Short mmCIF file of C-alpha atoms and ligand atoms in Angstrom, two decimals:
data_model
loop_
_atom_site.label_atom_id
_atom_site.label_comp_id
_atom_site.label_asym_id
_atom_site.label_seq_id
_atom_site.Cartn_x
_atom_site.Cartn_y
_atom_site.Cartn_z
CA MET A 402 0.00 0.00 0.00
CA TRP A 403 1.34 3.47 -0.91
CA GLU A 404 1.48 6.19 1.70
CA VAL A 405 -0.26 9.50 1.08
CA ARG A 406 2.18 12.38 0.65
CA VAL A 407 1.46 15.01 3.29
CA SER A 408 3.00 18.41 3.92
CA PRO A 409 6.41 18.03 5.51
CA SER A 410 6.39 17.90 9.26
CA GLY A 411 9.14 18.19 11.84
CA GLU A 412 12.10 20.52 12.08
CA PHE A 413 11.88 23.98 10.51
CA SER A 414 14.79 26.23 11.39
CA ASN A 415 14.00 29.66 9.97
CA HIS A 416 14.00 31.32 13.42
CA PRO A 417 14.96 35.03 13.37
CA PHE A 418 18.69 35.75 13.08
CA GLU A 419 19.68 37.85 16.11
CA SER A 420 21.76 40.96 15.42
CA GLU A 421 22.50 44.20 17.24
CA TYR A 422 22.54 46.00 13.85
CA PHE A 423 19.15 45.09 12.34
CA THR A 424 16.00 43.08 12.85
CA ALA A 425 15.21 39.93 10.87
CA VAL A 426 11.54 38.99 10.50
CA PRO A 427 11.09 35.52 8.97
CA LEU A 428 8.87 35.40 5.88
CA THR A 429 7.80 31.75 6.28
CA SER A 430 8.83 28.89 8.55
CA ALA A 431 10.93 27.50 5.73
CA ILE A 432 12.91 30.37 4.19
CA GLY A 433 13.38 34.10 3.83
CA ALA A 434 13.37 37.14 6.10
CA GLU A 435 12.68 40.84 5.88
CA ILE A 436 15.53 42.93 7.27
CA THR A 437 14.50 46.20 8.90
CA GLY A 438 16.38 48.99 10.62
CA VAL A 439 19.21 49.43 8.09
CA ARG A 440 20.03 50.92 4.74
CA LEU A 441 22.23 48.71 2.58
CA THR A 442 24.41 51.72 1.75
CA ASP A 443 25.20 52.35 5.44
CA LEU A 444 26.32 48.95 6.76
CA SER A 445 29.54 49.08 8.79
CA ASP A 446 31.95 46.16 8.31
CA ALA A 447 30.66 44.54 11.50
CA ALA A 448 27.03 45.03 10.44
CA PHE A 449 27.83 43.66 6.98
CA ALA A 450 29.45 40.54 8.49
CA ASP A 451 26.26 39.95 10.51
CA PHE A 452 24.16 40.63 7.42
CA GLN A 453 26.02 37.91 5.49
CA ARG A 454 25.51 35.46 8.36
CA ALA A 455 21.80 36.33 8.29
CA LEU A 456 21.80 35.56 4.55
CA TRP A 457 23.38 32.13 5.06
CA HIS A 458 20.82 31.44 7.81
CA HIS A 459 17.62 32.67 6.12
CA LYS A 460 18.89 31.96 2.56
CA MET A 461 16.82 34.81 1.14
CA LEU A 462 16.67 38.35 2.54
CA TYR A 463 14.73 41.40 1.41
CA LEU A 464 14.58 45.05 2.42
CA ARG A 465 11.98 47.69 1.60
CA ASP A 466 12.47 51.38 0.82
CA GLN A 467 16.11 51.16 -0.31
CA HIS A 468 15.70 52.96 -3.69
CA LEU A 469 19.34 52.32 -4.63
CA SER A 470 21.03 53.91 -7.64
CA HIS A 471 22.95 51.61 -10.01
CA SER A 472 26.21 52.73 -8.33
CA GLU A 473 24.87 52.02 -4.84
CA HIS A 474 23.57 48.62 -5.94
CA GLU A 475 26.92 47.74 -7.54
CA ALA A 476 28.87 48.96 -4.49
CA PHE A 477 26.76 46.90 -2.09
CA ALA A 478 27.00 43.76 -4.26
CA ALA A 479 30.80 44.18 -4.55
CA ARG A 480 30.99 43.65 -0.78
CA LEU A 481 29.56 40.15 -1.23
CA GLY A 482 32.61 39.10 -3.30
CA PRO A 483 33.89 39.34 -6.87
CA PHE A 484 31.17 39.56 -9.52
CA ALA A 485 30.27 36.43 -11.48
CA VAL A 486 30.11 36.23 -15.25
CA ASP A 487 26.42 36.47 -16.14
CA ALA A 488 25.96 34.23 -19.17
CA TYR A 489 22.48 35.44 -20.21
CA THR A 490 22.53 39.17 -19.76
CA GLY A 491 24.90 42.03 -20.49
CA GLY A 492 25.43 44.75 -17.90
CA LEU A 493 24.53 48.43 -18.12
CA PRO A 494 26.85 50.96 -19.75
CA GLY A 495 29.09 52.19 -16.94
CA HIS A 496 27.82 49.45 -14.60
CA ARG A 497 28.75 46.22 -16.34
CA ASP A 498 27.90 44.08 -13.31
CA VAL A 499 24.37 45.47 -12.94
CA HIS A 500 22.08 43.53 -15.29
CA PRO A 501 18.64 44.81 -16.32
CA ILE A 502 15.64 42.49 -16.30
CA ILE A 503 12.92 44.63 -17.84
CA LYS A 504 9.59 43.64 -19.36
CA GLU A 505 7.64 46.47 -20.99
CA ALA A 506 3.88 46.81 -20.56
CA ASP A 507 3.26 46.07 -24.23
CA THR A 508 5.60 43.05 -24.41
CA ARG A 509 3.74 39.82 -24.99
CA ALA A 510 6.08 36.85 -24.57
CA SER A 511 5.15 33.26 -23.81
CA ALA A 512 8.38 32.81 -21.83
CA ILE A 513 10.52 35.18 -19.79
CA PHE A 514 13.86 35.14 -18.05
CA GLY A 515 13.72 33.02 -14.88
CA GLY A 516 10.20 31.65 -15.43
CA GLY A 517 10.93 28.08 -14.26
CA TRP A 518 12.33 26.86 -10.92
CA HIS A 519 16.10 27.21 -11.15
CA THR A 520 19.39 28.02 -9.49
CA ASP A 521 21.46 30.60 -11.36
CA SER A 522 23.74 29.34 -14.19
CA PRO A 523 24.53 25.84 -12.79
CA PHE A 524 25.69 24.84 -16.29
CA LEU A 525 28.93 26.74 -15.57
CA ALA A 526 31.95 25.14 -13.90
CA GLU A 527 31.71 27.75 -11.13
CA PRO A 528 28.08 28.86 -10.77
CA PRO A 529 27.32 32.11 -8.92
CA SER A 530 26.81 32.11 -5.16
CA VAL A 531 24.61 35.10 -4.31
CA THR A 532 22.16 36.94 -6.58
CA THR A 533 20.77 40.37 -5.66
CA LEU A 534 17.63 41.72 -7.32
CA ARG A 535 16.42 45.31 -7.03
CA SER A 536 12.99 46.60 -8.01
CA VAL A 537 12.49 49.98 -9.67
CA GLU A 538 9.01 49.60 -11.19
CA VAL A 539 6.67 46.71 -10.42
CA PRO A 540 3.19 45.64 -11.54
CA PRO A 541 0.28 46.33 -9.15
CA TYR A 542 -0.06 42.57 -8.82
CA GLY A 543 1.82 39.64 -10.35
CA GLY A 544 5.56 39.47 -10.95
CA ASP A 545 6.19 37.96 -7.51
CA THR A 546 9.37 35.93 -7.02
CA SER A 547 9.33 32.61 -5.11
CA TRP A 548 12.14 30.68 -3.46
CA ALA A 549 12.47 27.12 -2.16
CA ASN A 550 14.84 25.91 0.57
CA CYS A 551 16.87 22.99 -0.85
CA ALA A 552 18.70 22.27 2.42
CA LEU A 553 15.46 21.93 4.37
CA ALA A 554 14.07 19.74 1.59
CA PHE A 555 17.16 17.51 1.82
CA ARG A 556 16.68 17.07 5.58
CA HIS A 557 13.08 16.00 4.97
CA LEU A 558 14.14 12.99 2.90
CA SER A 559 14.56 9.57 4.48
CA LYS A 560 18.08 8.56 5.53
CA THR A 561 18.03 5.81 2.90
CA TYR A 562 17.22 8.28 0.12
CA ARG A 563 19.78 10.85 1.39
CA ASP A 564 22.49 8.17 1.46
CA MET A 565 21.56 7.09 -2.07
CA LEU A 566 21.82 10.70 -3.37
CA ARG A 567 25.12 11.73 -1.73
CA PRO A 568 27.50 10.10 -4.25
CA LEU A 569 25.52 11.23 -7.33
CA ARG A 570 26.54 13.96 -9.77
CA VAL A 571 23.88 15.93 -11.61
CA HIS A 572 24.34 17.08 -15.19
CA MET A 573 23.41 20.77 -15.47
CA SER A 574 23.06 22.14 -19.02
CA ALA A 575 21.22 25.01 -20.72
CA SER A 576 20.15 22.72 -23.60
CA ASN A 577 16.59 21.96 -22.41
CA ASN A 578 16.01 25.61 -21.51
CA PHE A 579 17.13 26.73 -24.96
CA ALA A 580 14.87 24.13 -26.60
CA THR A 581 11.86 25.18 -24.49
CA GLN A 582 12.42 28.87 -25.17
CA GLN A 583 12.76 28.12 -28.89
CA LYS A 584 9.43 26.28 -28.83
CA LEU A 585 7.60 28.97 -26.82
CA LEU A 586 9.13 32.05 -28.38
CA GLY A 587 9.66 30.69 -31.89
CA LYS A 588 13.23 31.98 -31.93
CA ALA A 589 16.60 30.81 -30.69
CA LEU A 590 17.68 32.05 -27.28
CA SER A 591 21.35 32.63 -26.69
CA PHE A 592 23.64 34.14 -24.10
CA ALA A 593 24.71 37.78 -24.07
CA ASP A 594 28.21 36.30 -24.02
CA PRO A 595 28.31 34.03 -27.14
CA GLU A 596 31.55 32.41 -25.96
CA ARG A 597 29.54 30.83 -23.16
CA TYR A 598 27.12 29.11 -25.56
CA GLU A 599 29.13 25.93 -26.13
CA GLU A 600 29.88 25.62 -22.43
CA GLY A 601 26.22 26.21 -21.56
CA ILE A 602 25.00 23.50 -23.92
CA LYS A 603 27.66 21.01 -22.86
CA GLY A 604 27.17 21.93 -19.23
CA HIS A 605 28.92 20.52 -16.18
CA PHE A 606 28.46 17.72 -13.66
CA HIS A 607 28.10 18.88 -10.05
CA PRO A 608 27.41 17.07 -6.76
CA LEU A 609 23.66 16.49 -6.49
CA VAL A 610 24.07 17.03 -2.74
CA ARG A 611 26.43 19.93 -2.16
CA THR A 612 27.94 21.20 1.07
CA HIS A 613 27.73 24.91 1.81
CA PRO A 614 31.28 26.30 2.06
CA GLU A 615 30.37 28.74 4.87
CA THR A 616 28.02 26.68 7.02
CA GLY A 617 28.76 23.03 6.18
CA GLU A 618 25.05 22.49 5.54
CA GLU A 619 24.12 19.85 2.95
CA SER A 620 21.69 20.86 0.24
CA LEU A 621 20.06 19.41 -2.85
CA TYR A 622 21.47 20.87 -6.08
CA VAL A 623 18.98 20.05 -8.82
CA ASP A 624 16.36 22.12 -10.64
CA GLU A 625 13.68 21.91 -13.31
CA THR A 626 15.35 24.28 -15.80
CA TYR A 627 18.89 22.93 -16.08
CA ALA A 628 19.12 19.42 -14.53
CA VAL A 629 19.19 17.09 -17.56
CA GLY A 630 20.69 13.88 -16.20
CA ILE A 631 22.69 12.05 -13.58
CA GLU A 632 26.23 10.81 -14.24
CA GLY A 633 26.35 7.11 -15.14
CA MET A 634 22.55 6.77 -15.49
CA THR A 635 20.37 6.52 -18.57
CA THR A 636 17.83 9.30 -19.05
CA PHE A 637 15.07 6.81 -18.16
CA GLU A 638 16.80 6.07 -14.86
CA ALA A 639 17.68 9.68 -14.01
CA LYS A 640 14.42 11.44 -14.95
CA PRO A 641 12.20 9.96 -12.21
CA ILE A 642 14.78 10.89 -9.56
CA ILE A 643 15.12 14.46 -10.87
CA ASP A 644 11.34 14.83 -11.23
CA PHE A 645 10.74 13.56 -7.70
CA LEU A 646 13.36 15.88 -6.21
CA ILE A 647 11.98 18.96 -7.97
CA HIS A 648 8.46 18.04 -6.83
CA HIS A 649 9.79 17.52 -3.30
CA ILE A 650 11.85 20.75 -3.07
CA THR A 651 9.16 23.02 -4.50
CA GLN A 652 6.27 21.85 -2.35
CA HIS A 653 4.49 24.67 -0.53
CA GLY A 654 5.98 23.97 2.89
CA PHE A 655 9.55 24.65 1.74
CA THR A 656 8.90 27.93 -0.08
CA CYS A 657 8.32 31.65 0.34
CA ARG A 658 6.96 34.24 -2.06
CA LEU A 659 7.71 37.96 -2.25
CA ARG A 660 5.26 40.55 -3.47
CA TRP A 661 7.51 43.30 -4.78
CA GLU A 662 7.24 47.02 -4.09
CA ALA A 663 9.32 49.64 -5.90
CA GLY A 664 12.60 50.36 -4.11
CA MET A 665 13.16 46.90 -2.63
CA VAL A 666 16.29 44.78 -2.74
CA ALA A 667 16.16 40.99 -2.33
CA MET A 668 19.06 38.56 -2.37
CA TRP A 669 19.49 34.82 -2.13
CA ASP A 670 22.06 32.07 -1.89
CA ASN A 671 21.99 29.99 -5.08
CA ARG A 672 23.94 27.23 -3.33
CA SER A 673 20.93 26.29 -1.23
CA VAL A 674 17.78 27.70 -2.87
CA LEU A 675 15.77 27.53 -6.09
CA HIS A 676 13.77 30.50 -7.33
CA LEU A 677 11.35 31.48 -10.07
CA GLY A 678 9.62 34.60 -11.33
CA PRO A 679 6.43 33.77 -13.24
CA ASN A 680 5.32 35.45 -16.46
CA ASP A 681 1.98 36.67 -15.09
CA TYR A 682 1.87 40.45 -15.52
CA ASP A 683 1.22 41.21 -19.19
CA GLY A 684 0.04 44.80 -19.54
CA TYR A 685 2.29 46.12 -16.77
CA ARG A 686 5.90 47.24 -16.81
CA ARG A 687 8.41 45.54 -14.50
CA GLU A 688 11.90 47.03 -14.18
CA MET A 689 14.45 45.10 -12.11
CA TYR A 690 18.25 44.98 -11.88
CA ARG A 691 20.35 42.10 -10.68
CA THR A 692 23.93 41.25 -9.78
CA THR A 693 25.57 37.87 -9.30
CA THR A 694 28.53 37.04 -7.09
CA ALA A 695 31.17 34.50 -8.13
CA GLY A 696 30.89 31.09 -6.43
CA GLY A 697 33.49 28.36 -6.39
CA VAL A 698 33.31 24.86 -7.82
CA PRO A 699 30.39 23.14 -6.02
CA ALA A 700 31.62 20.47 -3.60
C1 LIG B 1420 15.80 35.54 -11.86
O1 LIG B 1420 15.54 34.40 -12.17
O2 LIG B 1420 16.91 35.88 -11.45
C2 LIG B 1420 14.72 36.61 -11.99
C3 LIG B 1420 13.60 36.40 -11.06
C4 LIG B 1420 12.59 37.50 -11.16
O3 LIG B 1420 12.67 38.34 -12.08
O4 LIG B 1420 11.69 37.55 -10.33
#
């Protein structure tokens, strides 16, 4: 007899990070927190160190009423580490590490950037660690971003399943995403940096269970946009495992969802979360800017 799948139960660890410099208010039991009491431009070194620890703990942070300029956004993101190469998008003139994500009110597209659950650019040998996203103009409704906690999801698997996954390596490639976009948009999608195309299609194999370099926490590293196989397995063998894991990670109990306001900044740790931004705001303009921070080789 099969068991009925119920919402996960047991340990949820998104308790508020304690800091003398700011207040963290958890968004859900699983992931995310609003940070109040600071401006990102004014963080002292000690406050910034605490802020980073809060990011590793909550995995996604957001702040209202920041209204950063491109320079302020770039300067804050530079404190997180060297910038990553962003395969898809080119930066702004004068701010090459600030990447626009803009959909105009009259744009009708059946697919947009980031519309499926994903971690950023895992098809690279060294995928980015942190992504920051800043809102300038947002729709009155729609255009929310959601995140899922892949470390919490890993802990909610049985020991037998966790032990089975640990030695596996997942094949991350942009090939399926390109094929889907081609089908939906009727035109080929490519990277802003054409030299990355071959690498993106070929992709890389990474640990399916990766260990966070700062916290030692284990986390699932698999998504619905880029995970195309598992090393040493046929597609028939790998697909049910990948499908199950995506279904497991993205269930309601492991997620949070942000309704954007103009002037916000959100950021997340791609090493332990998935995210998506649905294409559900035709008729309204959405103007966002993002940065990505270099990450090492996943281990
Ligand atoms: C992204 O995938 O980085 C973009 C998400 C969004 O625009 O909400």
